[in-house]
Short mmCIF file of C-alpha atoms in Angstrom, two decimals:
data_model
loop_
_atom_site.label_atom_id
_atom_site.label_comp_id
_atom_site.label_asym_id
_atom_site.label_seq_id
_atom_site.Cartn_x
_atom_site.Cartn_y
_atom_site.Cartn_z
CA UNK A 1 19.82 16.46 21.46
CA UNK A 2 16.34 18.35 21.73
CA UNK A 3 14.38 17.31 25.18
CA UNK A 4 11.81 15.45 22.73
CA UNK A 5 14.83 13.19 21.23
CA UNK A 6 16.03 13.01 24.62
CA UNK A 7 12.52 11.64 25.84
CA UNK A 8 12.07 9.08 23.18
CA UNK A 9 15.81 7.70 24.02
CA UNK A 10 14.61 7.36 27.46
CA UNK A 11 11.53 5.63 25.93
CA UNK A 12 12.94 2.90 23.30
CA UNK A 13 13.00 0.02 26.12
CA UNK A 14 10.01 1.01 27.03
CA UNK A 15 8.07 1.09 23.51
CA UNK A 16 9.84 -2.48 23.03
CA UNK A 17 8.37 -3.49 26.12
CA UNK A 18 5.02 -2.07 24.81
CA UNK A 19 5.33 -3.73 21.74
CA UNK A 20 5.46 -7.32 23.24
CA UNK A 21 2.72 -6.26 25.14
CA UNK A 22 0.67 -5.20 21.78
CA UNK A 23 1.55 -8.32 20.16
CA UNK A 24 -0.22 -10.30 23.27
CA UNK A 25 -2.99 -7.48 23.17
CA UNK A 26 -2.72 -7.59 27.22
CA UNK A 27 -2.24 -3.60 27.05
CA UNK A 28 -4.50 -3.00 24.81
CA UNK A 29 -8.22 -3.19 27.95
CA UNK A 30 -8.03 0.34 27.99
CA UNK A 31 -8.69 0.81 24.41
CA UNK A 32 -12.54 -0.34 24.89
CA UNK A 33 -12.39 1.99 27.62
CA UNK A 34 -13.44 5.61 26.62
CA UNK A 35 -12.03 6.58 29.56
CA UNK A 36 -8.25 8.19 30.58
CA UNK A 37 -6.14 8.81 27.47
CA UNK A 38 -8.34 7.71 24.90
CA UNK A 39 -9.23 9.82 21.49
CA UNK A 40 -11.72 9.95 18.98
CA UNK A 41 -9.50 8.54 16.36
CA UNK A 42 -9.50 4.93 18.34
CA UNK A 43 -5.78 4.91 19.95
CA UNK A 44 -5.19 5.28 23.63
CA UNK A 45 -2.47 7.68 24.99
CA UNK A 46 -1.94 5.96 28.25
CA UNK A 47 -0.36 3.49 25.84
CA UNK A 48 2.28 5.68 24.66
CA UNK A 49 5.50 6.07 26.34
CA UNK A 50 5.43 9.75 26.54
CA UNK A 51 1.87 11.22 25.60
CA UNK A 52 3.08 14.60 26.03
CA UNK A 53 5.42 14.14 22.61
CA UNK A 54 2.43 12.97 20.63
CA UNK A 55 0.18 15.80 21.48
CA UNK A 56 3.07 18.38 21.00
CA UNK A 57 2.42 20.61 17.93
CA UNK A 58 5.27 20.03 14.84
CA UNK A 59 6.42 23.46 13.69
CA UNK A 60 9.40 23.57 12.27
CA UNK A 61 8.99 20.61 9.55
CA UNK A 62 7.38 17.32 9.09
CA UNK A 63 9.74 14.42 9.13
CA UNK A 64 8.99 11.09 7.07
CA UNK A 65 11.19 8.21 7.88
CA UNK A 66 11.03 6.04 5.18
CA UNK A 67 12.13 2.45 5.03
CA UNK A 68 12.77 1.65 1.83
CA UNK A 69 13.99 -1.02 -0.76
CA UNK A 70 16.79 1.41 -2.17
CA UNK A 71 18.51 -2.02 -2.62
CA UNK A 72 17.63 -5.43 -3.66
CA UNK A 73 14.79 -7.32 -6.00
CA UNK A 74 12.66 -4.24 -5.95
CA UNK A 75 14.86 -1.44 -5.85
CA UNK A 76 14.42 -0.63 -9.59
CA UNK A 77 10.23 -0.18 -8.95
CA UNK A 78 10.68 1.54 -5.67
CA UNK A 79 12.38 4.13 -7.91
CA UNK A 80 9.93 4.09 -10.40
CA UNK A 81 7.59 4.46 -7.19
CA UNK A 82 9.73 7.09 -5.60
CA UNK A 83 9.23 9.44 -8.72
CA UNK A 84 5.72 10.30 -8.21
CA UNK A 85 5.89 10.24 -4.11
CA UNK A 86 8.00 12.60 -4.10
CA UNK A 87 7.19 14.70 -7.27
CA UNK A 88 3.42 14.97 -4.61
CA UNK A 89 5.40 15.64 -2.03
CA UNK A 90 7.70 18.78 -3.63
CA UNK A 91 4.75 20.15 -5.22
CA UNK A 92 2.99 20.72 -1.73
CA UNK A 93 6.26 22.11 -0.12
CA UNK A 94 6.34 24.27 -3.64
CA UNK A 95 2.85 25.88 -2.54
CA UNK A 96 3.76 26.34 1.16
CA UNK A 97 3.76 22.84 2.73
CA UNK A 98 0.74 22.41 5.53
CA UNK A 99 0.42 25.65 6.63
CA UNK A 100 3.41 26.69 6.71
CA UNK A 101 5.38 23.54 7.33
CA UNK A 102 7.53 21.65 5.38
CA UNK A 103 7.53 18.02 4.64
CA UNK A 104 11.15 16.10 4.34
CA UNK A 105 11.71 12.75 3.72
CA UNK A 106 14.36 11.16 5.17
CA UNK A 107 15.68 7.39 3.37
CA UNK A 108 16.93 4.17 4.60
CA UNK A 109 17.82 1.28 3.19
CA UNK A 110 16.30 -2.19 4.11
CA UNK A 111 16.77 -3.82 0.97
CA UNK A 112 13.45 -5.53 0.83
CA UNK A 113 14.68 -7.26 4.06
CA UNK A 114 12.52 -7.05 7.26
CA UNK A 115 15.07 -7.53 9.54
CA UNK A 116 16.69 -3.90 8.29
CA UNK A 117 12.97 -2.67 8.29
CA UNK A 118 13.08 -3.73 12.18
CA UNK A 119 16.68 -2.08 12.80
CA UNK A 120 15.84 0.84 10.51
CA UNK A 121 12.53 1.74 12.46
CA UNK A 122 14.38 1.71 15.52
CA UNK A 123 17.07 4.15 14.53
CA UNK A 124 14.06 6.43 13.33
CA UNK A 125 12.48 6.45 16.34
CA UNK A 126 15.04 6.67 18.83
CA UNK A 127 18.11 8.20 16.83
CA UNK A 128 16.15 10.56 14.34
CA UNK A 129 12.94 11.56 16.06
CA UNK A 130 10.84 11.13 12.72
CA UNK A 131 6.97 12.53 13.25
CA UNK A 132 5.81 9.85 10.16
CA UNK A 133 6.95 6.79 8.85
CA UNK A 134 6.52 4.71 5.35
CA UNK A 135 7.73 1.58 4.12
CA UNK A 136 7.45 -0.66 1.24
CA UNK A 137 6.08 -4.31 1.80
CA UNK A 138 3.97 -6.36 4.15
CA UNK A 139 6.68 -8.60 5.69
CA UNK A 140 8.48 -4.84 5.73
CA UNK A 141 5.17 -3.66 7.94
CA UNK A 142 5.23 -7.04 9.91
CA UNK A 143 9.07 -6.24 11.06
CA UNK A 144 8.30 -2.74 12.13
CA UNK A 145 4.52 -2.56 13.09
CA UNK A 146 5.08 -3.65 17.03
CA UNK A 147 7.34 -1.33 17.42
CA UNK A 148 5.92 1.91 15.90
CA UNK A 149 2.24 0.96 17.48
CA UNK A 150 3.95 0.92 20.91
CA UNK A 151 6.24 4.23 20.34
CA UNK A 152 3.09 5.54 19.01
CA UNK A 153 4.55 7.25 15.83
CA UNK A 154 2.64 6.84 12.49
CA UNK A 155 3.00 4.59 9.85
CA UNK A 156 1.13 5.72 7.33
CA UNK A 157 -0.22 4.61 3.69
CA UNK A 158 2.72 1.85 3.73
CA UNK A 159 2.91 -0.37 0.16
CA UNK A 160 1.20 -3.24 1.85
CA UNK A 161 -2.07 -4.72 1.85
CA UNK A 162 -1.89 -7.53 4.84
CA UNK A 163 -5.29 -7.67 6.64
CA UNK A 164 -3.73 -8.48 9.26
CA UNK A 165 -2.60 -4.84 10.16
CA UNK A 166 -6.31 -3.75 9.58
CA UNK A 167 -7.06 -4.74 12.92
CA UNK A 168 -6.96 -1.12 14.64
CA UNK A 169 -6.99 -2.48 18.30
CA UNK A 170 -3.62 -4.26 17.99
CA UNK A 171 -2.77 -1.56 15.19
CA UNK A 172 -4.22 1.73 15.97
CA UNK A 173 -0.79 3.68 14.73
CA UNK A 174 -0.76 1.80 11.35
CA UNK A 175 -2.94 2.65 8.14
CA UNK A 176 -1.81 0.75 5.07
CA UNK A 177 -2.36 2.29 1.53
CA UNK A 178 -2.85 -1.05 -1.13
CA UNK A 179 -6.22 -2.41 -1.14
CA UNK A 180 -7.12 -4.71 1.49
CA UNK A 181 -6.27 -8.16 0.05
CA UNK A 182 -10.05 -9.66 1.19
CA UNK A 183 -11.85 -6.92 -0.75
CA UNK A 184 -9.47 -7.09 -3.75
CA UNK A 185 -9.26 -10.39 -3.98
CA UNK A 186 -13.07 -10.77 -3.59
CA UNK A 187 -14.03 -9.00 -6.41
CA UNK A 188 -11.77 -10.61 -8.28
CA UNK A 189 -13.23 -13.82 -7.34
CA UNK A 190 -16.58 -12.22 -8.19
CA UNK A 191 -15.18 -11.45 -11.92
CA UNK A 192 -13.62 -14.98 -12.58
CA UNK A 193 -17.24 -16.51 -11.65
CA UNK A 194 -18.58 -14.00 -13.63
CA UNK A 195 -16.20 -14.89 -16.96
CA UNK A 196 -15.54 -18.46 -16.51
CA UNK A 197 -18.14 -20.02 -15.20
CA UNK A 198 -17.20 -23.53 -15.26
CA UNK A 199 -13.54 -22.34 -14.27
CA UNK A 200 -10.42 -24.78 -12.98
CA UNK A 201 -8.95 -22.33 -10.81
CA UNK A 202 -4.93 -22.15 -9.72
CA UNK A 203 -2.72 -20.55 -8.36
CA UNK A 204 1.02 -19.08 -8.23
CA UNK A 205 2.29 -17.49 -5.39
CA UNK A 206 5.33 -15.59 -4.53
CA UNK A 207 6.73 -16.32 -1.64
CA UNK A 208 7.07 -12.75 -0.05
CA UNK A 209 4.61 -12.09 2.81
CA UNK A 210 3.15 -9.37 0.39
CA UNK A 211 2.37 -12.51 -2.00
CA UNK A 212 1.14 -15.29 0.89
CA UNK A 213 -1.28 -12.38 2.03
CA UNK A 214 -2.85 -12.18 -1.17
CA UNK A 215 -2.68 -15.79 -2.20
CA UNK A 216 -4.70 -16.28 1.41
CA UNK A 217 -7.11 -13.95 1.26
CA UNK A 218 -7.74 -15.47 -2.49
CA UNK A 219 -8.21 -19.13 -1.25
CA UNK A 220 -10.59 -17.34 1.49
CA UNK A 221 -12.60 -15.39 -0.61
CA UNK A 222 -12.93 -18.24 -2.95
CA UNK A 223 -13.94 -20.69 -0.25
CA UNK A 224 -16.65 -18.47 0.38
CA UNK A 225 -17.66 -17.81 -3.17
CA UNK A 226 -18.32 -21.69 -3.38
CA UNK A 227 -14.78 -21.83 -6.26
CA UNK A 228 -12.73 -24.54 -6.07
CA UNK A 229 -9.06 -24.10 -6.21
CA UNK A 230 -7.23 -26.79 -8.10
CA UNK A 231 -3.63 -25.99 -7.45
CA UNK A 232 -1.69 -23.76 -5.17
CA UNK A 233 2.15 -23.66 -5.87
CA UNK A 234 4.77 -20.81 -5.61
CA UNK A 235 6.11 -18.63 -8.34
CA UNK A 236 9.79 -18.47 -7.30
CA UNK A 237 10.32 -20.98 -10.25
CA UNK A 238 8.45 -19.05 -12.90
CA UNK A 239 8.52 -21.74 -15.34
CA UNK A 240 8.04 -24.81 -13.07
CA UNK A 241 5.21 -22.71 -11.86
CA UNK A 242 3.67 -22.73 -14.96
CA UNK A 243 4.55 -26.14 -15.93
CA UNK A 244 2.30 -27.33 -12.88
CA UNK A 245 -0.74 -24.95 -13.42
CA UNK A 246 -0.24 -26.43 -17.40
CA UNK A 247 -0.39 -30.35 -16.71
CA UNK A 248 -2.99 -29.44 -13.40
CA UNK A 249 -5.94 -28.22 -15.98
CA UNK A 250 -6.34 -24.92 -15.33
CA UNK A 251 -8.29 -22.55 -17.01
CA UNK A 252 -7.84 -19.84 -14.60
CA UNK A 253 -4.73 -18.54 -13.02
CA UNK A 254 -4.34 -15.84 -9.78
CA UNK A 255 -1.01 -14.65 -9.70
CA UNK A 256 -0.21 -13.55 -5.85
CA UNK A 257 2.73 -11.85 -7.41
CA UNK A 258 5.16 -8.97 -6.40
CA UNK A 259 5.74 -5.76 -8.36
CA UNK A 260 9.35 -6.89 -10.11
CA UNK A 261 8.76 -10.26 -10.23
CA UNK A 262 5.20 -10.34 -11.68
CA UNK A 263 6.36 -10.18 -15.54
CA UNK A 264 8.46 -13.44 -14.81
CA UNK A 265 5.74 -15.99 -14.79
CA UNK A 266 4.23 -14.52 -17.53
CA UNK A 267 7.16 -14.74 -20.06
CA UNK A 268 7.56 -18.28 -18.68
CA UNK A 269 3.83 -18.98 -19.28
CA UNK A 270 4.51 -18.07 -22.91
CA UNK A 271 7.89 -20.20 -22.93
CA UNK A 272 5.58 -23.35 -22.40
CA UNK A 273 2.61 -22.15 -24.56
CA UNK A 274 0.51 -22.33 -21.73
CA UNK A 275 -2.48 -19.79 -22.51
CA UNK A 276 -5.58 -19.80 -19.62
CA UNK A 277 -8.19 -18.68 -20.36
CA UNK A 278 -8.04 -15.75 -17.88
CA UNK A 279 -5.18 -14.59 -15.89
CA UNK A 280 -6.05 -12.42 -13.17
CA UNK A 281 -3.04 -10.71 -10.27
CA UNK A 282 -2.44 -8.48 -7.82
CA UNK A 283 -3.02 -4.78 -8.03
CA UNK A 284 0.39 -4.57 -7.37
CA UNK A 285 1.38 -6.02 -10.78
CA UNK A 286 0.73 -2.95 -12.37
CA UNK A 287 4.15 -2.23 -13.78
CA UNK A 288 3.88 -1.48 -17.26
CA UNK A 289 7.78 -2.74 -18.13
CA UNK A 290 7.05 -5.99 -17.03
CA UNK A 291 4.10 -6.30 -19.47
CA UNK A 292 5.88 -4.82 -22.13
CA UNK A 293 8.94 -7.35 -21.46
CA UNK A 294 6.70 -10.38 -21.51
CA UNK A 295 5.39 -9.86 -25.19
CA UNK A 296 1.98 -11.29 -26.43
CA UNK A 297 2.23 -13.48 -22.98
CA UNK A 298 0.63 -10.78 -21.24
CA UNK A 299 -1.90 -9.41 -23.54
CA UNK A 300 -5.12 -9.97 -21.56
CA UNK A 301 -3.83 -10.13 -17.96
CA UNK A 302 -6.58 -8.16 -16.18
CA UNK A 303 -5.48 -6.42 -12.44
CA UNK A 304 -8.09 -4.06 -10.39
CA UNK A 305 -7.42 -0.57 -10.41
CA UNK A 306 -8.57 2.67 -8.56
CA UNK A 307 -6.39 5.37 -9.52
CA UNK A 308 -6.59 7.31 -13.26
CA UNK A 309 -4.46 6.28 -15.92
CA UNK A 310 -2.82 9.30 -17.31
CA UNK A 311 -2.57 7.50 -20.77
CA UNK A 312 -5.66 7.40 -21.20
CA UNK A 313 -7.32 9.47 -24.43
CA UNK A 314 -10.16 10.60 -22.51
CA UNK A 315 -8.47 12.16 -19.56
CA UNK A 316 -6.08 14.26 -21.80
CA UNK A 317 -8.06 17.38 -20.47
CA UNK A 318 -8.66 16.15 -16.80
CA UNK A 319 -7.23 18.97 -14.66
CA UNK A 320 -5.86 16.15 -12.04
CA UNK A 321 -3.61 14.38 -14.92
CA UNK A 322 -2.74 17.44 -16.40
CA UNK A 323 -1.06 18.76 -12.74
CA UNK A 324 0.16 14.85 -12.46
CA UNK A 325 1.73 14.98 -15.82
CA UNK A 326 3.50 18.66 -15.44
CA UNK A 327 4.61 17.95 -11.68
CA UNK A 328 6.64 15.18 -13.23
CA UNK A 329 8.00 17.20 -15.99
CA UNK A 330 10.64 15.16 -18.00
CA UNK A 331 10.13 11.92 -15.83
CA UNK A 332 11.11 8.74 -17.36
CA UNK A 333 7.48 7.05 -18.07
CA UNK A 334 5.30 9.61 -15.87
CA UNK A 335 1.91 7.34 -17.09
CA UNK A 336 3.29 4.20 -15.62
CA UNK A 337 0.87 2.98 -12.91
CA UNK A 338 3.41 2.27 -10.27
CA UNK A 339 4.68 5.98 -10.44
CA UNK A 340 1.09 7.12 -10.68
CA UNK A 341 0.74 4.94 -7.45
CA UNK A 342 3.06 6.89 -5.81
CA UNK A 343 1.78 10.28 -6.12
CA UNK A 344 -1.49 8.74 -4.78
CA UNK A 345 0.28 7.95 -1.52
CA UNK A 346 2.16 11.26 -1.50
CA UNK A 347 -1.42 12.90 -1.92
CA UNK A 348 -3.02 10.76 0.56
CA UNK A 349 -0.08 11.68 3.33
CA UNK A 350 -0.58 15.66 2.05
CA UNK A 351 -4.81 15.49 2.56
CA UNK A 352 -4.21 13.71 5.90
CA UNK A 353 -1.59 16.26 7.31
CA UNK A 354 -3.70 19.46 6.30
CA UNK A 355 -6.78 17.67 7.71
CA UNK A 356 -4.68 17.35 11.23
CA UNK A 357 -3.51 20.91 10.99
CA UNK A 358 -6.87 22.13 10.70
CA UNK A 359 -7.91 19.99 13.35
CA UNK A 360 -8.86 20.86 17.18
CA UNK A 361 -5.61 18.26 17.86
CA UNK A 362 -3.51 20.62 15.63
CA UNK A 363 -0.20 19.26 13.41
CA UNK A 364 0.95 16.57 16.08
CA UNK A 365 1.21 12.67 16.22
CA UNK A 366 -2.08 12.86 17.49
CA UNK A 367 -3.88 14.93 15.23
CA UNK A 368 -1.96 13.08 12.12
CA UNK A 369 -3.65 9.48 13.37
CA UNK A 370 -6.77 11.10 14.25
CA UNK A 371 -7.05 12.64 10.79
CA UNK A 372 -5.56 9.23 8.97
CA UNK A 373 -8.69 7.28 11.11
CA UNK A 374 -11.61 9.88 9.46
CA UNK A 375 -10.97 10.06 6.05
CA UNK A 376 -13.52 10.45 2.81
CA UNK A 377 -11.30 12.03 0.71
CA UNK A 378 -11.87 11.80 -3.46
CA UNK A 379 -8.14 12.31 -4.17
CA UNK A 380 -8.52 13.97 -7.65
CA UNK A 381 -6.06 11.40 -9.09
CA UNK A 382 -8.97 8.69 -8.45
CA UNK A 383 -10.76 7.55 -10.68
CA UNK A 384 -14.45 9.04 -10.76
CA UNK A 385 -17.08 7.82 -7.88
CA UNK A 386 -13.70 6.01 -6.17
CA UNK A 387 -13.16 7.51 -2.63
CA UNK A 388 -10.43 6.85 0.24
CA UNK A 389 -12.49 6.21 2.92
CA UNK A 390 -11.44 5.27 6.82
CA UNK A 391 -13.19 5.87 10.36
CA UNK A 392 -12.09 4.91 13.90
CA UNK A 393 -14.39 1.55 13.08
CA UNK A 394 -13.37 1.27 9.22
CA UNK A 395 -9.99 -0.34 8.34
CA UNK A 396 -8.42 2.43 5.39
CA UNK A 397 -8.99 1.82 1.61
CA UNK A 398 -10.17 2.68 -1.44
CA UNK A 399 -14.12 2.09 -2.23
CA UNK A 400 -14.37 0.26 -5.04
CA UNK A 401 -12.00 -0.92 -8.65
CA UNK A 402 -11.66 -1.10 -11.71
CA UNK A 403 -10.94 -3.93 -14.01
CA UNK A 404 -8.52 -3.37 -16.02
CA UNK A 405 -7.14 -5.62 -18.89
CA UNK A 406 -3.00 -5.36 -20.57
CA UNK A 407 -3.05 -4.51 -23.96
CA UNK A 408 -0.06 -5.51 -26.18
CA UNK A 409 -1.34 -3.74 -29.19
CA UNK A 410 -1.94 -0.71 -26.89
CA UNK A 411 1.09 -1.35 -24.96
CA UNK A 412 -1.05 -0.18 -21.55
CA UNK A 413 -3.84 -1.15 -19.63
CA UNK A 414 -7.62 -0.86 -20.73
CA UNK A 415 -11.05 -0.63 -19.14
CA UNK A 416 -12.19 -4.28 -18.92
CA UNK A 417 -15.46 -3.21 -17.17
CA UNK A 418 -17.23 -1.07 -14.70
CA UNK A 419 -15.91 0.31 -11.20
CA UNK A 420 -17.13 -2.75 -8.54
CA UNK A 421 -17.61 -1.30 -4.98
CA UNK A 422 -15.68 -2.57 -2.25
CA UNK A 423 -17.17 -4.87 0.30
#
């Protein structure tokens, strides 16, 4: 065991410890303070267990632990996910990793269960002395957040989208990659107004803390917006669900749904005949099998997006598709937006780790957060005038979206408008 394993062994009671003490934001006084341990990037050292490990430089490679769904309801789009991650990933080890350093990615299992999110980030932490970690989820996030924030170790561009992990003071060790859900699900608010006017709003929500977060953040944004909301009722009955939207009235429908399930209340919609006259979901229902297994039930669905579609006519001679398209080589559906999603977070992780390595902090813990906290970074795989944006202030995310619309005659999405900025 290498003195730094042997340090954070020594550590693990005291990062749970730490964690409690995160959760009741009692350690977290020092943090206004820009005195003692504190760094540009917003976190505070003298809240780590052993500061010296998160300023030491990583040489020999950069571990990921990832925490992921290789089981369960989602496993079959974490794979689809999985493809373009790590087809980002071996194409920067292929041209010499960051500076010299590569990037491996070690897997476990939590089978879309937080608990085994909890136990897995523990045996990263203390048992495989990971530099990085990733997981898939928000209730995934919620299970390891404490934790990681009080071990101070990374969790970066996670598949979740909770605003409550945008709050850096209780959080300054997390940055999560989907959109938060108050700025998507504002503009999407913003486009039903915009549409339907006179709109009798509902929705279905999936039960996941992924879905709850969104279908909040919706009912927020639309109490703000002035938009009544008829009916709230969940999804994990897809056809009950849309039964009660049916014989409620209404004319719109937000779908707070989960990649995997998303295509479910869709097909049942059809089952009943039930057409609204807008459907609008998650980003995160981007999965282009689910639309295609749902039929003419799904033709009009509109989602936000912020990331290129490398179906798309126009972009056949973009020079970011084209190295998308041959880093995936003989990939089962490379243009599918969840895989396409994945490289994104891939390329995010890559442009964060080179920024740290050219940073005065160097390739460390440190320098990694620092970097992840001070980001304007046009990935080339957005689309145009989008940027990745984050500061020690800013919570991390995209700029602005997309709306995009399913097409069943196209079989894929289309441009239903304009990119909206961000608020």
């Amino acid at each position: 065991m290498t003195a730094l394993k042997r340090s954070r062994a020594r550590s693990l009671a005291a990062a749970s410890g730490l964690a409690l003490c995160l959760a009741l934001t009692a350690c977290n006084s020092a943090a206004d303070d820009d005195s003692g341990g504190s760094s540009a990037g917003g976190v505070n050292l003298d809240d780590c267990p052993d500061p010296g490990a998160v300023e030491k430089e990583i040489k020999d490679e950069i571990t990921l632990g990832y925490s992921a769904p290789l089981s369960g309801p989602v496993a079959g789009v974490v794979e689809v996910s999985s493809r373009g991650f790590k087809a980002r990933i071996e194409a920067a080890n292929a041209a010499g990793g960051i500076n010299g350093v590569p990037i491996k990615i070690e897997y476990l299992d939590d089978a879309f269960s937080p608990d085994k999110a909890k136990a897995n980030v523990t045996q990263f932490i203390e048992k495989m002395d990971v530099d990085i970690l990733n997981t898939f989820g928000a209730g995934q996030v919620g299970a390891m957040a404490d934790d990681q924030n009080a071990a101070c170790v990374p969790l970066l561009y996670p598949s979740s989208s909770d605003p409550k992990y945008l709050d850096m003071k209780n959080y300054p060790w997390t940055v999560q990659f989907l959109p938060s859900a108050s700025a998507e699900t504002a503009v999407l608010v913003h486009l039903i107004q915009e549409k339907v006017p006179d709109a009798v709003v509902g929705v279905a929500e999936n039960e996941t803390a992924s879905g709850k977060a969104q279908s909040e953040a919706f009912q927020e944004a639309a109490k703000e917006a002035g938009l009544e909301i008829k009916l709230v009722t969940s999804d994990t009955d897809p056809n009950a669900a849309a039964t009660a939207l049916k014989e409620a009235g209404a004319t719109v429908v937000y779908h707070a749904g989960v990649v995997g399930t998303c295509g479910a209340f869709d097909t049942a919609r059809g089952r009943i005949g039930y057409e609204p006259e807008l459907v609008v979901a998650a980003s995160n229902c981007a999965n282009a099998a689910e639309y295609l297994a749902s039929g003419d039930a799904a033709d009009g669905v509109t989602i936000l997006r912020y990331y290129k579609d490398p179906a798309d006519p126009a972009l056949k001679d973009d020079a970011a598709v084209k190295e998308y398209l041959d880093a995936l080589g003989d990939a089962d559906d490379p243009s599918n937006s969840i895989t396409v999603a994945g490289w994104l977070q891939a390329d995010l992780l890559v442009n964060t780790l080179q920024q740290a390595a050219d940073s005065d902090a160097g390739l460390s813990q440190l320098g990694i957060i620092e970097a992840a906290r001070d980001q304007d970074y046009a990935s080339p795989i957005l689309i145009d005038g989008i940027h990745w944006l984050s500061t020690s202030d800013r919570p991390a995310g995209v700029n602005g979206f997309e709306p995009i619309s399913w097409s069943t005659a196209e079989k894929r999405f289309v441009s239903a408008g304009d990119v909206v900025p961000a608020k």
